[in-house]
């Protein structure tokens, strides 16, 4: 019997996000090892929504066979015939590095193989910036999204990496139309306490942001109730804090808290989680086999907005 805490709501791709992506020219998306049902369905959905031009990489016969199952004519799109996971990952990454594709997307291959291809110096995707992962999560009933970084790439990010997370989240929120984002630094308390290292880090990061980030409000440390709940903010007397209870984004201290938090929003709250890796020459879509179609479509929209290619 499943847990009573699990939501039975189906994830819904946010139409506002898709509509914003449709304002831009669709990016060319190199799909590493595309010849499998999930990546092909995602590519078809995003292509028909006008937010992707697929560049298929993988075993050509399998790619064509999966397209035929969908009754999707892909004769007008490029197919790069490769053999196995490593070659597909390397080829897709190299296409992006050479400027022949605008987004790199994980298909039917293991994450470690895919990311090894992305970070390889031969691919030409490294910019000197740290790679960070950002989730954009929306509720099925709509309303303001919440962003989380980093729940998938950096295991134990140091202060400099989390500074990059703040800057990248802020940039993405501005691209999404938020003129002054409110970014919270997660801990278990709103006070900087030496026995709680994440709280000390939260204070240090907020102080750094006050000096280096002029177009956003950044506050930390904050516990989750003070990030999300105006009632908790009022009860605890933090009503003068511009972020508390109104956060647009959460910067987490480590991958465990970030991963647990994002999955709580998805599995308990019924949220749709679109994800993108930033810091490379192109946005990277690190999709999971467990992602529903709505999340894959939303991720493609997020990458398109991050590219912001003019029409």
mmCIF file of C-alpha atoms in Angstrom:
data_model
loop_
_atom_site.group_PDB
_atom_site.id
_atom_site.type_symbol
_atom_site.label_atom_id
_atom_site.label_comp_id
_atom_site.label_asym_id
_atom_site.label_seq_id
_atom_site.Cartn_x
_atom_site.Cartn_y
_atom_site.Cartn_z
ATOM 1 C CA UNK A 1 0.000 0.000 0.000
ATOM 2 C CA UNK A 2 1.375 3.411 -0.949
ATOM 3 C CA UNK A 3 2.000 6.116 1.596
ATOM 4 C CA UNK A 4 -0.992 8.372 2.322
ATOM 5 C CA UNK A 5 1.339 11.334 1.952
ATOM 6 C CA UNK A 6 1.881 10.701 -1.756
ATOM 7 C CA UNK A 7 -0.042 13.040 -4.036
ATOM 8 C CA UNK A 8 -2.338 11.463 -6.589
ATOM 9 C CA UNK A 9 -2.259 14.624 -8.706
ATOM 10 C CA UNK A 10 -0.776 14.316 -12.180
ATOM 11 C CA UNK A 11 2.048 16.713 -12.992
ATOM 12 C CA UNK A 12 1.007 19.505 -15.350
ATOM 13 C CA UNK A 13 3.449 21.338 -17.600
ATOM 14 C CA UNK A 14 3.036 25.047 -16.776
ATOM 15 C CA UNK A 15 1.487 26.800 -19.758
ATOM 16 C CA UNK A 16 2.981 30.141 -18.719
ATOM 17 C CA UNK A 17 6.475 28.644 -18.973
ATOM 18 C CA UNK A 18 5.762 27.090 -22.375
ATOM 19 C CA UNK A 19 4.187 30.321 -23.668
ATOM 20 C CA UNK A 20 7.264 32.270 -22.596
ATOM 21 C CA UNK A 21 9.533 29.792 -24.388
ATOM 22 C CA UNK A 22 7.426 30.129 -27.532
ATOM 23 C CA UNK A 23 8.380 33.811 -27.722
ATOM 24 C CA UNK A 24 11.889 32.768 -28.746
ATOM 25 C CA UNK A 25 13.231 30.892 -31.722
ATOM 26 C CA UNK A 26 13.281 27.162 -30.902
ATOM 27 C CA UNK A 27 16.804 25.992 -30.012
ATOM 28 C CA UNK A 28 18.534 23.093 -31.716
ATOM 29 C CA UNK A 29 18.647 20.342 -29.097
ATOM 30 C CA UNK A 30 21.246 17.572 -29.423
ATOM 31 C CA UNK A 31 19.635 14.498 -27.858
ATOM 32 C CA UNK A 32 22.270 11.999 -26.765
ATOM 33 C CA UNK A 33 21.122 8.453 -27.561
ATOM 34 C CA UNK A 34 17.646 9.465 -28.668
ATOM 35 C CA UNK A 35 16.450 6.053 -29.861
ATOM 36 C CA UNK A 36 14.176 5.116 -26.943
ATOM 37 C CA UNK A 37 10.513 5.852 -26.087
ATOM 38 C CA UNK A 38 10.989 8.507 -23.374
ATOM 39 C CA UNK A 39 13.454 10.830 -25.154
ATOM 40 C CA UNK A 40 11.595 10.484 -28.460
ATOM 41 C CA UNK A 41 8.228 11.279 -26.874
ATOM 42 C CA UNK A 42 9.759 14.286 -25.121
ATOM 43 C CA UNK A 43 11.329 15.479 -28.368
ATOM 44 C CA UNK A 44 8.053 15.125 -30.248
ATOM 45 C CA UNK A 45 6.082 17.014 -27.589
ATOM 46 C CA UNK A 46 8.596 19.865 -27.470
ATOM 47 C CA UNK A 47 8.940 20.029 -31.254
ATOM 48 C CA UNK A 48 5.173 20.188 -31.753
ATOM 49 C CA UNK A 49 5.001 22.890 -29.065
ATOM 50 C CA UNK A 50 7.466 24.930 -31.119
ATOM 51 C CA UNK A 51 10.182 25.047 -28.459
ATOM 52 C CA UNK A 52 12.706 22.576 -29.912
ATOM 53 C CA UNK A 53 14.409 21.610 -33.156
ATOM 54 C CA UNK A 54 15.677 18.077 -32.483
ATOM 55 C CA UNK A 55 19.146 16.950 -33.487
ATOM 56 C CA UNK A 56 19.071 13.187 -33.036
ATOM 57 C CA UNK A 57 22.200 11.367 -31.897
ATOM 58 C CA UNK A 58 22.370 7.600 -31.445
ATOM 59 C CA UNK A 59 21.692 4.410 -33.331
ATOM 60 C CA UNK A 60 19.926 5.716 -36.452
ATOM 61 C CA UNK A 61 17.807 2.576 -36.980
ATOM 62 C CA UNK A 62 16.500 2.763 -33.416
ATOM 63 C CA UNK A 63 15.758 6.482 -33.721
ATOM 64 C CA UNK A 64 13.753 5.949 -36.897
ATOM 65 C CA UNK A 65 11.955 2.953 -35.381
ATOM 66 C CA UNK A 66 10.872 4.937 -32.310
ATOM 67 C CA UNK A 67 9.696 7.804 -34.507
ATOM 68 C CA UNK A 68 7.663 5.355 -36.583
ATOM 69 C CA UNK A 69 5.926 4.078 -33.442
ATOM 70 C CA UNK A 70 4.857 7.660 -32.767
ATOM 71 C CA UNK A 71 3.857 8.158 -36.426
ATOM 72 C CA UNK A 72 6.223 11.142 -36.389
ATOM 73 C CA UNK A 73 7.950 12.100 -39.620
ATOM 74 C CA UNK A 74 11.509 13.066 -38.662
ATOM 75 C CA UNK A 75 12.906 13.102 -42.200
ATOM 76 C CA UNK A 76 13.488 16.845 -41.959
ATOM 77 C CA UNK A 77 15.747 16.622 -38.901
ATOM 78 C CA UNK A 78 19.426 15.745 -38.587
ATOM 79 C CA UNK A 79 20.364 12.250 -37.398
ATOM 80 C CA UNK A 80 23.931 11.477 -36.299
ATOM 81 C CA UNK A 81 24.451 7.709 -36.331
ATOM 82 C CA UNK A 82 26.541 6.500 -33.371
ATOM 83 C CA UNK A 83 27.129 3.244 -31.519
ATOM 84 C CA UNK A 84 26.683 2.909 -27.756
ATOM 85 C CA UNK A 85 26.349 5.326 -24.862
ATOM 86 C CA UNK A 86 29.830 6.838 -24.823
ATOM 87 C CA UNK A 87 29.928 7.680 -28.520
ATOM 88 C CA UNK A 88 26.421 9.177 -28.407
ATOM 89 C CA UNK A 89 27.297 11.344 -25.415
ATOM 90 C CA UNK A 90 30.567 12.516 -26.936
ATOM 91 C CA UNK A 91 28.991 13.288 -30.309
ATOM 92 C CA UNK A 92 26.053 15.216 -28.852
ATOM 93 C CA UNK A 93 28.342 17.239 -26.592
ATOM 94 C CA UNK A 94 30.740 17.952 -29.457
ATOM 95 C CA UNK A 95 27.874 19.220 -31.637
ATOM 96 C CA UNK A 96 27.019 21.730 -28.912
ATOM 97 C CA UNK A 97 30.652 22.688 -28.449
ATOM 98 C CA UNK A 98 31.028 23.292 -32.187
ATOM 99 C CA UNK A 99 27.957 25.544 -32.296
ATOM 100 C CA UNK A 100 25.860 23.033 -34.251
ATOM 101 C CA UNK A 101 23.335 22.687 -31.416
ATOM 102 C CA UNK A 102 22.131 25.082 -28.697
ATOM 103 C CA UNK A 103 21.087 22.654 -25.938
ATOM 104 C CA UNK A 104 22.442 19.275 -24.803
ATOM 105 C CA UNK A 105 19.816 16.738 -23.688
ATOM 106 C CA UNK A 106 20.254 13.373 -22.003
ATOM 107 C CA UNK A 107 18.524 10.505 -23.756
ATOM 108 C CA UNK A 108 18.798 6.765 -23.161
ATOM 109 C CA UNK A 109 22.197 6.646 -21.447
ATOM 110 C CA UNK A 110 23.519 6.637 -17.902
ATOM 111 C CA UNK A 111 23.929 9.999 -16.205
ATOM 112 C CA UNK A 112 27.604 9.463 -15.400
ATOM 113 C CA UNK A 113 28.400 8.717 -19.053
ATOM 114 C CA UNK A 114 26.386 11.723 -20.210
ATOM 115 C CA UNK A 115 27.944 14.173 -17.755
ATOM 116 C CA UNK A 116 31.446 12.826 -18.417
ATOM 117 C CA UNK A 117 30.903 13.759 -22.064
ATOM 118 C CA UNK A 118 29.592 17.201 -21.117
ATOM 119 C CA UNK A 119 32.515 18.114 -18.854
ATOM 120 C CA UNK A 120 35.204 16.683 -21.133
ATOM 121 C CA UNK A 121 37.579 19.369 -22.411
ATOM 122 C CA UNK A 122 37.296 17.799 -25.870
ATOM 123 C CA UNK A 123 33.590 18.742 -26.023
ATOM 124 C CA UNK A 124 34.284 22.459 -25.797
ATOM 125 C CA UNK A 125 31.447 23.128 -23.352
ATOM 126 C CA UNK A 126 33.463 24.223 -20.336
ATOM 127 C CA UNK A 127 33.451 27.959 -19.700
ATOM 128 C CA UNK A 128 35.374 28.112 -16.445
ATOM 129 C CA UNK A 129 32.120 28.482 -14.501
ATOM 130 C CA UNK A 130 30.847 25.817 -12.132
ATOM 131 C CA UNK A 131 28.063 23.576 -13.402
ATOM 132 C CA UNK A 132 24.955 23.945 -11.226
ATOM 133 C CA UNK A 133 21.530 22.378 -11.520
ATOM 134 C CA UNK A 134 18.329 24.382 -11.110
ATOM 135 C CA UNK A 135 14.826 22.982 -10.665
ATOM 136 C CA UNK A 136 11.801 25.110 -11.583
ATOM 137 C CA UNK A 137 8.809 23.583 -9.768
ATOM 138 C CA UNK A 138 5.152 24.472 -10.294
ATOM 139 C CA UNK A 139 1.976 23.268 -8.581
ATOM 140 C CA UNK A 140 -0.737 21.598 -10.708
ATOM 141 C CA UNK A 141 -3.156 24.349 -9.650
ATOM 142 C CA UNK A 142 -0.767 27.028 -10.895
ATOM 143 C CA UNK A 143 0.550 29.945 -8.886
ATOM 144 C CA UNK A 144 4.083 31.158 -8.320
ATOM 145 C CA UNK A 145 6.828 28.605 -9.061
ATOM 146 C CA UNK A 146 9.698 27.844 -6.689
ATOM 147 C CA UNK A 147 13.264 27.281 -7.868
ATOM 148 C CA UNK A 148 15.750 24.996 -6.082
ATOM 149 C CA UNK A 149 19.520 24.806 -6.532
ATOM 150 C CA UNK A 150 21.394 22.478 -6.431
ATOM 151 C CA UNK A 151 19.546 19.181 -6.045
ATOM 152 C CA UNK A 152 21.254 17.040 -8.671
ATOM 153 C CA UNK A 153 24.849 17.919 -9.599
ATOM 154 C CA UNK A 154 26.911 19.283 -6.694
ATOM 155 C CA UNK A 155 27.065 16.884 -3.745
ATOM 156 C CA UNK A 156 28.587 19.123 -1.060
ATOM 157 C CA UNK A 157 28.947 22.565 -2.662
ATOM 158 C CA UNK A 158 31.387 24.959 -1.043
ATOM 159 C CA UNK A 159 30.540 28.623 -0.490
ATOM 160 C CA UNK A 160 31.884 29.644 -3.891
ATOM 161 C CA UNK A 161 29.738 27.066 -5.654
ATOM 162 C CA UNK A 162 26.660 28.248 -3.772
ATOM 163 C CA UNK A 163 27.497 31.813 -4.728
ATOM 164 C CA UNK A 164 27.363 30.592 -8.332
ATOM 165 C CA UNK A 165 24.012 28.955 -7.563
ATOM 166 C CA UNK A 166 22.650 32.283 -6.290
ATOM 167 C CA UNK A 167 23.895 34.144 -9.353
ATOM 168 C CA UNK A 168 22.561 31.528 -11.815
ATOM 169 C CA UNK A 169 19.178 31.291 -10.097
ATOM 170 C CA UNK A 170 18.922 35.073 -10.097
ATOM 171 C CA UNK A 171 19.767 35.217 -13.818
ATOM 172 C CA UNK A 172 17.162 32.574 -14.661
ATOM 173 C CA UNK A 173 14.463 34.293 -12.605
ATOM 174 C CA UNK A 174 15.120 37.545 -14.431
ATOM 175 C CA UNK A 175 14.853 35.694 -17.750
ATOM 176 C CA UNK A 176 11.503 34.365 -16.508
ATOM 177 C CA UNK A 177 10.266 37.917 -16.020
ATOM 178 C CA UNK A 178 10.915 38.400 -12.297
ATOM 179 C CA UNK A 179 12.281 41.937 -11.906
ATOM 180 C CA UNK A 180 13.508 41.478 -8.332
ATOM 181 C CA UNK A 181 13.783 37.834 -7.242
ATOM 182 C CA UNK A 182 13.601 36.801 -3.601
ATOM 183 C CA UNK A 183 16.180 34.100 -2.883
ATOM 184 C CA UNK A 184 16.341 32.167 0.397
ATOM 185 C CA UNK A 185 19.315 30.274 1.839
ATOM 186 C CA UNK A 186 18.042 27.077 3.479
ATOM 187 C CA UNK A 187 19.043 25.930 6.952
ATOM 188 C CA UNK A 188 17.222 24.566 10.024
ATOM 189 C CA UNK A 189 17.058 27.925 11.756
ATOM 190 C CA UNK A 190 16.853 31.651 11.095
ATOM 191 C CA UNK A 191 19.800 32.358 13.397
ATOM 192 C CA UNK A 192 23.485 31.864 12.644
ATOM 193 C CA UNK A 193 24.503 29.203 15.172
ATOM 194 C CA UNK A 194 28.033 27.684 15.142
ATOM 195 C CA UNK A 195 26.666 24.222 15.957
ATOM 196 C CA UNK A 196 24.566 24.348 12.733
ATOM 197 C CA UNK A 197 27.140 24.855 9.929
ATOM 198 C CA UNK A 198 24.522 25.505 7.247
ATOM 199 C CA UNK A 199 23.214 28.439 9.275
ATOM 200 C CA UNK A 200 26.661 30.018 9.426
ATOM 201 C CA UNK A 201 27.017 29.455 5.688
ATOM 202 C CA UNK A 202 23.586 31.001 5.144
ATOM 203 C CA UNK A 203 24.643 34.175 6.907
ATOM 204 C CA UNK A 204 27.922 34.291 4.967
ATOM 205 C CA UNK A 205 26.118 33.819 1.648
ATOM 206 C CA UNK A 206 23.540 36.497 2.446
ATOM 207 C CA UNK A 207 26.338 38.909 3.358
ATOM 208 C CA UNK A 208 28.139 38.088 0.103
ATOM 209 C CA UNK A 209 24.945 38.653 -1.899
ATOM 210 C CA UNK A 210 24.355 42.026 -0.248
ATOM 211 C CA UNK A 211 27.647 43.154 -1.776
ATOM 212 C CA UNK A 212 27.590 41.310 -5.111
ATOM 213 C CA UNK A 213 23.908 40.919 -6.114
ATOM 214 C CA UNK A 214 22.133 44.250 -6.615
ATOM 215 C CA UNK A 215 18.985 43.165 -8.455
ATOM 216 C CA UNK A 216 17.604 40.575 -6.003
ATOM 217 C CA UNK A 217 16.810 40.182 -2.305
ATOM 218 C CA UNK A 218 18.788 37.350 -0.710
ATOM 219 C CA UNK A 219 18.216 36.222 2.867
ATOM 220 C CA UNK A 220 19.655 33.502 5.053
ATOM 221 C CA UNK A 221 19.715 31.433 7.030
ATOM 222 C CA UNK A 222 16.012 30.569 6.870
ATOM 223 C CA UNK A 223 14.206 27.369 7.839
ATOM 224 C CA UNK A 224 11.693 25.978 5.359
ATOM 225 C CA UNK A 225 8.625 27.234 7.218
ATOM 226 C CA UNK A 226 10.000 30.774 7.104
ATOM 227 C CA UNK A 227 10.761 30.384 3.406
ATOM 228 C CA UNK A 228 7.263 29.270 2.431
ATOM 229 C CA UNK A 229 4.743 30.315 5.088
ATOM 230 C CA UNK A 230 3.642 33.938 5.705
ATOM 231 C CA UNK A 231 1.854 32.666 8.847
ATOM 232 C CA UNK A 232 5.114 31.284 10.263
ATOM 233 C CA UNK A 233 6.820 34.558 9.385
ATOM 234 C CA UNK A 234 4.184 36.553 11.271
ATOM 235 C CA UNK A 235 4.312 34.226 14.284
ATOM 236 C CA UNK A 236 8.101 34.451 14.526
ATOM 237 C CA UNK A 237 8.224 38.194 13.929
ATOM 238 C CA UNK A 238 10.171 38.280 10.645
ATOM 239 C CA UNK A 239 7.696 40.441 8.742
ATOM 240 C CA UNK A 240 10.409 42.994 7.936
ATOM 241 C CA UNK A 241 12.403 40.341 6.023
ATOM 242 C CA UNK A 242 11.782 40.869 2.264
ATOM 243 C CA UNK A 243 12.311 37.178 1.434
ATOM 244 C CA UNK A 244 10.692 35.315 4.346
ATOM 245 C CA UNK A 245 7.370 33.760 3.334
ATOM 246 C CA UNK A 246 7.718 35.065 -0.222
ATOM 247 C CA UNK A 247 10.721 33.218 -1.639
ATOM 248 C CA UNK A 248 11.038 32.610 -5.366
ATOM 249 C CA UNK A 249 14.045 30.319 -4.942
ATOM 250 C CA UNK A 250 15.837 28.173 -2.377
ATOM 251 C CA UNK A 251 19.595 27.608 -2.263
ATOM 252 C CA UNK A 252 20.255 24.337 -0.433
ATOM 253 C CA UNK A 253 23.370 23.371 1.561
ATOM 254 C CA UNK A 254 23.905 19.923 -0.004
ATOM 255 C CA UNK A 255 22.505 17.442 -2.477
ATOM 256 C CA UNK A 256 20.679 15.391 0.172
ATOM 257 C CA UNK A 257 18.542 18.292 1.400
ATOM 258 C CA UNK A 258 18.032 19.566 -2.140
ATOM 259 C CA UNK A 259 17.081 16.186 -3.536
ATOM 260 C CA UNK A 260 14.697 15.475 -0.652
ATOM 261 C CA UNK A 261 13.104 18.914 -0.955
ATOM 262 C CA UNK A 262 12.529 18.722 -4.695
ATOM 263 C CA UNK A 263 11.080 15.214 -4.431
ATOM 264 C CA UNK A 264 8.775 16.356 -1.624
ATOM 265 C CA UNK A 265 7.406 19.100 -3.874
ATOM 266 C CA UNK A 266 6.905 16.531 -6.647
ATOM 267 C CA UNK A 267 5.731 13.382 -4.845
ATOM 268 C CA UNK A 268 3.849 15.007 -1.958
ATOM 269 C CA UNK A 269 2.794 18.277 -3.560
ATOM 270 C CA UNK A 270 2.138 16.978 -7.074
ATOM 271 C CA UNK A 271 4.539 19.499 -8.574
ATOM 272 C CA UNK A 272 6.029 19.558 -12.048
ATOM 273 C CA UNK A 273 9.830 19.863 -11.866
ATOM 274 C CA UNK A 274 11.635 21.284 -14.882
ATOM 275 C CA UNK A 275 15.395 21.087 -14.594
ATOM 276 C CA UNK A 276 18.397 22.620 -16.333
ATOM 277 C CA UNK A 277 22.149 22.559 -15.746
ATOM 278 C CA UNK A 278 23.837 25.940 -16.190
ATOM 279 C CA UNK A 279 27.478 26.972 -16.368
ATOM 280 C CA UNK A 280 28.321 25.227 -19.639
ATOM 281 C CA UNK A 281 28.469 26.827 -23.086
ATOM 282 C CA UNK A 282 24.890 25.588 -23.593
ATOM 283 C CA UNK A 283 22.072 24.620 -21.216
ATOM 284 C CA UNK A 284 22.070 20.921 -20.336
ATOM 285 C CA UNK A 285 18.892 18.882 -19.813
ATOM 286 C CA UNK A 286 19.614 16.152 -17.283
ATOM 287 C CA UNK A 287 16.306 14.301 -17.462
ATOM 288 C CA UNK A 288 15.538 11.186 -15.424
ATOM 289 C CA UNK A 289 13.784 7.968 -16.393
ATOM 290 C CA UNK A 290 11.266 8.776 -13.621
ATOM 291 C CA UNK A 291 10.369 12.166 -15.095
ATOM 292 C CA UNK A 292 6.795 12.338 -16.430
ATOM 293 C CA UNK A 293 6.141 13.815 -19.883
ATOM 294 C CA UNK A 294 5.040 17.122 -18.315
ATOM 295 C CA UNK A 295 8.411 17.559 -16.597
ATOM 296 C CA UNK A 296 10.309 16.781 -19.794
ATOM 297 C CA UNK A 297 8.271 19.316 -21.760
ATOM 298 C CA UNK A 298 8.723 21.929 -19.045
ATOM 299 C CA UNK A 299 12.470 21.252 -18.980
ATOM 300 C CA UNK A 300 12.679 21.868 -22.723
ATOM 301 C CA UNK A 301 10.828 25.156 -22.214
ATOM 302 C CA UNK A 302 13.220 26.163 -19.436
ATOM 303 C CA UNK A 303 16.244 25.457 -21.640
ATOM 304 C CA UNK A 304 14.714 27.482 -24.471
ATOM 305 C CA UNK A 305 14.252 30.453 -22.131
ATOM 306 C CA UNK A 306 17.809 30.071 -20.861
ATOM 307 C CA UNK A 307 19.038 30.174 -24.477
ATOM 308 C CA UNK A 308 16.805 33.173 -25.273
ATOM 309 C CA UNK A 309 17.473 32.913 -29.006
ATOM 310 C CA UNK A 310 15.803 35.845 -30.840
ATOM 311 C CA UNK A 311 13.050 35.047 -33.328
#
